[in-house]
Amino acid sequence: MAIDARVRGQLEKLTPEERLEQRCDIEAMDEISAKGGFRPDKVIAYAFGDPKLDGTTFKTKGAVFRSKGEWYRLSYKCETSPDRLEVNAFKFQIGDQVPHEDWAAHYLYD
């Protein structure tokens, strides 16, 4: 999904690695919203494990997203253009809801 000029301008201020992660997190929220049933307002790529970066590819099995005040596990693979502003390929899988008692250990909040 294309991003608006304001978001593009903000992303361009980041390092290439930060831009890749942020752009992929934005895509994750867009894709999850399009699937229906969720209204994600935050994605954290590293809550349950470190993501893997390889050039313009970002993969994480330890991500989470927040929707309607609850956190859910998420894994995704995101491939971007060389400038890391356009998403060329995106695959994701939504996992289980994160129990409230696990939130503090993973720095999650409502």
PDB file of C-alpha atoms in Angstrom:
ATOM      1  CA  MET A   1       0.000   0.000   0.000  1.00  0.00           C
ATOM      2  CA  ALA A   2       1.350   3.449  -0.851  1.00  0.00           C
ATOM      3  CA  ILE A   3       2.133   5.913   1.921  1.00  0.00           C
ATOM      4  CA  ASP A   4       1.213   9.582   1.979  1.00  0.00           C
ATOM      5  CA  ALA A   5       3.742  12.388   1.522  1.00  0.00           C
ATOM      6  CA  ARG A   6       3.823  13.314   5.218  1.00  0.00           C
ATOM      7  CA  VAL A   7       4.678   9.756   6.270  1.00  0.00           C
ATOM      8  CA  ARG A   8       7.195   9.440   3.423  1.00  0.00           C
ATOM      9  CA  GLY A   9       8.922  12.623   4.638  1.00  0.00           C
ATOM     10  CA  GLN A  10       9.159  11.297   8.179  1.00  0.00           C
ATOM     11  CA  LEU A  11      10.527   7.938   6.997  1.00  0.00           C
ATOM     12  CA  GLU A  12      13.169   9.639   4.858  1.00  0.00           C
ATOM     13  CA  LYS A  13      14.653  11.180   8.020  1.00  0.00           C
ATOM     14  CA  LEU A  14      15.434   7.743   9.497  1.00  0.00           C
ATOM     15  CA  THR A  15      18.485   5.545   8.984  1.00  0.00           C
ATOM     16  CA  PRO A  16      17.952   2.870   6.306  1.00  0.00           C
ATOM     17  CA  GLU A  17      17.518   0.147   8.960  1.00  0.00           C
ATOM     18  CA  GLU A  18      15.012   2.176  10.998  1.00  0.00           C
ATOM     19  CA  ARG A  19      13.168   3.127   7.806  1.00  0.00           C
ATOM     20  CA  LEU A  20      12.873  -0.526   6.798  1.00  0.00           C
ATOM     21  CA  GLU A  21      11.426  -1.526  10.173  1.00  0.00           C
ATOM     22  CA  GLN A  22       9.019   1.411  10.370  1.00  0.00           C
ATOM     23  CA  ARG A  23       7.836   1.001   6.782  1.00  0.00           C
ATOM     24  CA  CYS A  24       7.197  -2.699   7.353  1.00  0.00           C
ATOM     25  CA  ASP A  25       5.349  -1.982  10.623  1.00  0.00           C
ATOM     26  CA  ILE A  26       3.101   0.479   8.745  1.00  0.00           C
ATOM     27  CA  GLU A  27       2.433  -2.157   6.090  1.00  0.00           C
ATOM     28  CA  ALA A  28       1.612  -4.709   8.798  1.00  0.00           C
ATOM     29  CA  MET A  29      -1.039  -2.397  10.270  1.00  0.00           C
ATOM     30  CA  ASP A  30      -2.513  -1.756   6.810  1.00  0.00           C
ATOM     31  CA  GLU A  31      -2.622  -5.461   5.929  1.00  0.00           C
ATOM     32  CA  ILE A  32      -4.114  -6.486   9.290  1.00  0.00           C
ATOM     33  CA  SER A  33      -6.774  -3.752   9.002  1.00  0.00           C
ATOM     34  CA  ALA A  34      -7.664  -4.895   5.490  1.00  0.00           C
ATOM     35  CA  LYS A  35      -8.158  -8.467   6.710  1.00  0.00           C
ATOM     36  CA  GLY A  36     -10.993  -7.298   8.954  1.00  0.00           C
ATOM     37  CA  GLY A  37     -11.865  -7.874  12.579  1.00  0.00           C
ATOM     38  CA  PHE A  38      -8.860  -5.970  13.922  1.00  0.00           C
ATOM     39  CA  ARG A  39      -8.070  -2.268  14.250  1.00  0.00           C
ATOM     40  CA  PRO A  40      -4.315  -2.194  14.850  1.00  0.00           C
ATOM     41  CA  ASP A  41      -2.871   1.017  16.246  1.00  0.00           C
ATOM     42  CA  LYS A  42       0.642  -0.187  17.128  1.00  0.00           C
ATOM     43  CA  VAL A  43       3.100  -2.836  15.921  1.00  0.00           C
ATOM     44  CA  ILE A  44       6.274  -3.818  17.768  1.00  0.00           C
ATOM     45  CA  ALA A  45       8.567  -5.988  15.652  1.00  0.00           C
ATOM     46  CA  TYR A  46      10.824  -7.234  18.473  1.00  0.00           C
ATOM     47  CA  ALA A  47       8.572  -7.939  21.488  1.00  0.00           C
ATOM     48  CA  PHE A  48       9.182 -11.709  21.537  1.00  0.00           C
ATOM     49  CA  GLY A  49      12.428 -11.958  19.572  1.00  0.00           C
ATOM     50  CA  ASP A  50      14.891 -10.107  17.401  1.00  0.00           C
ATOM     51  CA  PRO A  51      13.938  -9.427  13.782  1.00  0.00           C
ATOM     52  CA  LYS A  52      16.255 -10.370  10.927  1.00  0.00           C
ATOM     53  CA  LEU A  53      17.323  -7.734   8.420  1.00  0.00           C
ATOM     54  CA  ASP A  54      18.883  -8.686   5.107  1.00  0.00           C
ATOM     55  CA  GLY A  55      19.282  -5.740   2.754  1.00  0.00           C
ATOM     56  CA  THR A  56      15.721  -4.681   1.971  1.00  0.00           C
ATOM     57  CA  THR A  57      14.062  -7.710   3.614  1.00  0.00           C
ATOM     58  CA  PHE A  58      12.754  -7.602   7.184  1.00  0.00           C
ATOM     59  CA  LYS A  59      11.561 -10.792   8.898  1.00  0.00           C
ATOM     60  CA  THR A  60      10.187 -11.234  12.379  1.00  0.00           C
ATOM     61  CA  LYS A  61       8.519 -14.092  14.222  1.00  0.00           C
ATOM     62  CA  GLY A  62       8.429 -12.176  17.504  1.00  0.00           C
ATOM     63  CA  ALA A  63       6.242  -9.213  16.612  1.00  0.00           C
ATOM     64  CA  VAL A  64       3.012  -8.105  18.257  1.00  0.00           C
ATOM     65  CA  PHE A  65       0.254  -5.675  17.392  1.00  0.00           C
ATOM     66  CA  ARG A  66      -2.335  -3.903  19.519  1.00  0.00           C
ATOM     67  CA  SER A  67      -5.976  -3.853  18.496  1.00  0.00           C
ATOM     68  CA  LYS A  68      -8.867  -2.588  20.621  1.00  0.00           C
ATOM     69  CA  GLY A  69      -6.629  -2.561  23.709  1.00  0.00           C
ATOM     70  CA  GLU A  70      -5.399  -6.151  23.350  1.00  0.00           C
ATOM     71  CA  TRP A  71      -2.053  -7.460  22.064  1.00  0.00           C
ATOM     72  CA  TYR A  72      -1.689 -10.276  19.541  1.00  0.00           C
ATOM     73  CA  ARG A  73       1.338 -12.214  18.343  1.00  0.00           C
ATOM     74  CA  LEU A  74       2.423 -11.550  14.766  1.00  0.00           C
ATOM     75  CA  SER A  75       5.007 -12.830  12.339  1.00  0.00           C
ATOM     76  CA  TYR A  76       5.772 -11.242   8.997  1.00  0.00           C
ATOM     77  CA  LYS A  77       8.180 -11.021   6.097  1.00  0.00           C
ATOM     78  CA  CYS A  78       8.444  -7.698   4.306  1.00  0.00           C
ATOM     79  CA  GLU A  79      10.443  -6.880   1.179  1.00  0.00           C
ATOM     80  CA  THR A  80      10.868  -3.259   0.108  1.00  0.00           C
ATOM     81  CA  SER A  81      12.282  -1.177  -2.712  1.00  0.00           C
ATOM     82  CA  PRO A  82      15.970  -0.163  -2.459  1.00  0.00           C
ATOM     83  CA  ASP A  83      15.004   3.164  -0.814  1.00  0.00           C
ATOM     84  CA  ARG A  84      12.910   1.181   1.712  1.00  0.00           C
ATOM     85  CA  LEU A  85       9.832   3.307   1.057  1.00  0.00           C
ATOM     86  CA  GLU A  86       7.725   1.005  -1.131  1.00  0.00           C
ATOM     87  CA  VAL A  87       6.689  -2.505  -0.085  1.00  0.00           C
ATOM     88  CA  ASN A  88       7.186  -5.015  -2.894  1.00  0.00           C
ATOM     89  CA  ALA A  89       6.054  -8.149  -1.031  1.00  0.00           C
ATOM     90  CA  PHE A  90       4.448  -8.773   2.341  1.00  0.00           C
ATOM     91  CA  LYS A  91       3.340 -11.994   4.058  1.00  0.00           C
ATOM     92  CA  PHE A  92       2.034 -12.197   7.604  1.00  0.00           C
ATOM     93  CA  GLN A  93       0.421 -14.497  10.115  1.00  0.00           C
ATOM     94  CA  ILE A  94      -1.578 -13.438  13.147  1.00  0.00           C
ATOM     95  CA  GLY A  95      -0.988 -15.527  16.252  1.00  0.00           C
ATOM     96  CA  ASP A  96      -2.628 -15.848  19.632  1.00  0.00           C
ATOM     97  CA  GLN A  97      -3.696 -13.051  21.924  1.00  0.00           C
ATOM     98  CA  VAL A  98      -0.964 -12.220  24.446  1.00  0.00           C
ATOM     99  CA  PRO A  99      -2.154 -12.918  28.014  1.00  0.00           C
ATOM    100  CA  HIS A 100      -2.276  -9.798  30.198  1.00  0.00           C
ATOM    101  CA  GLU A 101       0.117 -11.359  32.702  1.00  0.00           C
ATOM    102  CA  ASP A 102       2.816 -11.433  29.965  1.00  0.00           C
ATOM    103  CA  TRP A 103       2.508  -7.753  29.023  1.00  0.00           C
ATOM    104  CA  ALA A 104       4.952  -6.262  31.557  1.00  0.00           C
ATOM    105  CA  ALA A 105       7.742  -8.723  30.703  1.00  0.00           C
ATOM    106  CA  HIS A 106       7.537  -7.642  27.050  1.00  0.00           C
ATOM    107  CA  TYR A 107       7.009  -3.898  27.694  1.00  0.00           C
ATOM    108  CA  LEU A 108       3.451  -3.957  26.350  1.00  0.00           C
ATOM    109  CA  TYR A 109       0.814  -1.532  27.565  1.00  0.00           C
ATOM    110  CA  ASP A 110      -2.847  -0.767  26.867  1.00  0.00           C
TER     111      ASP A 110
END
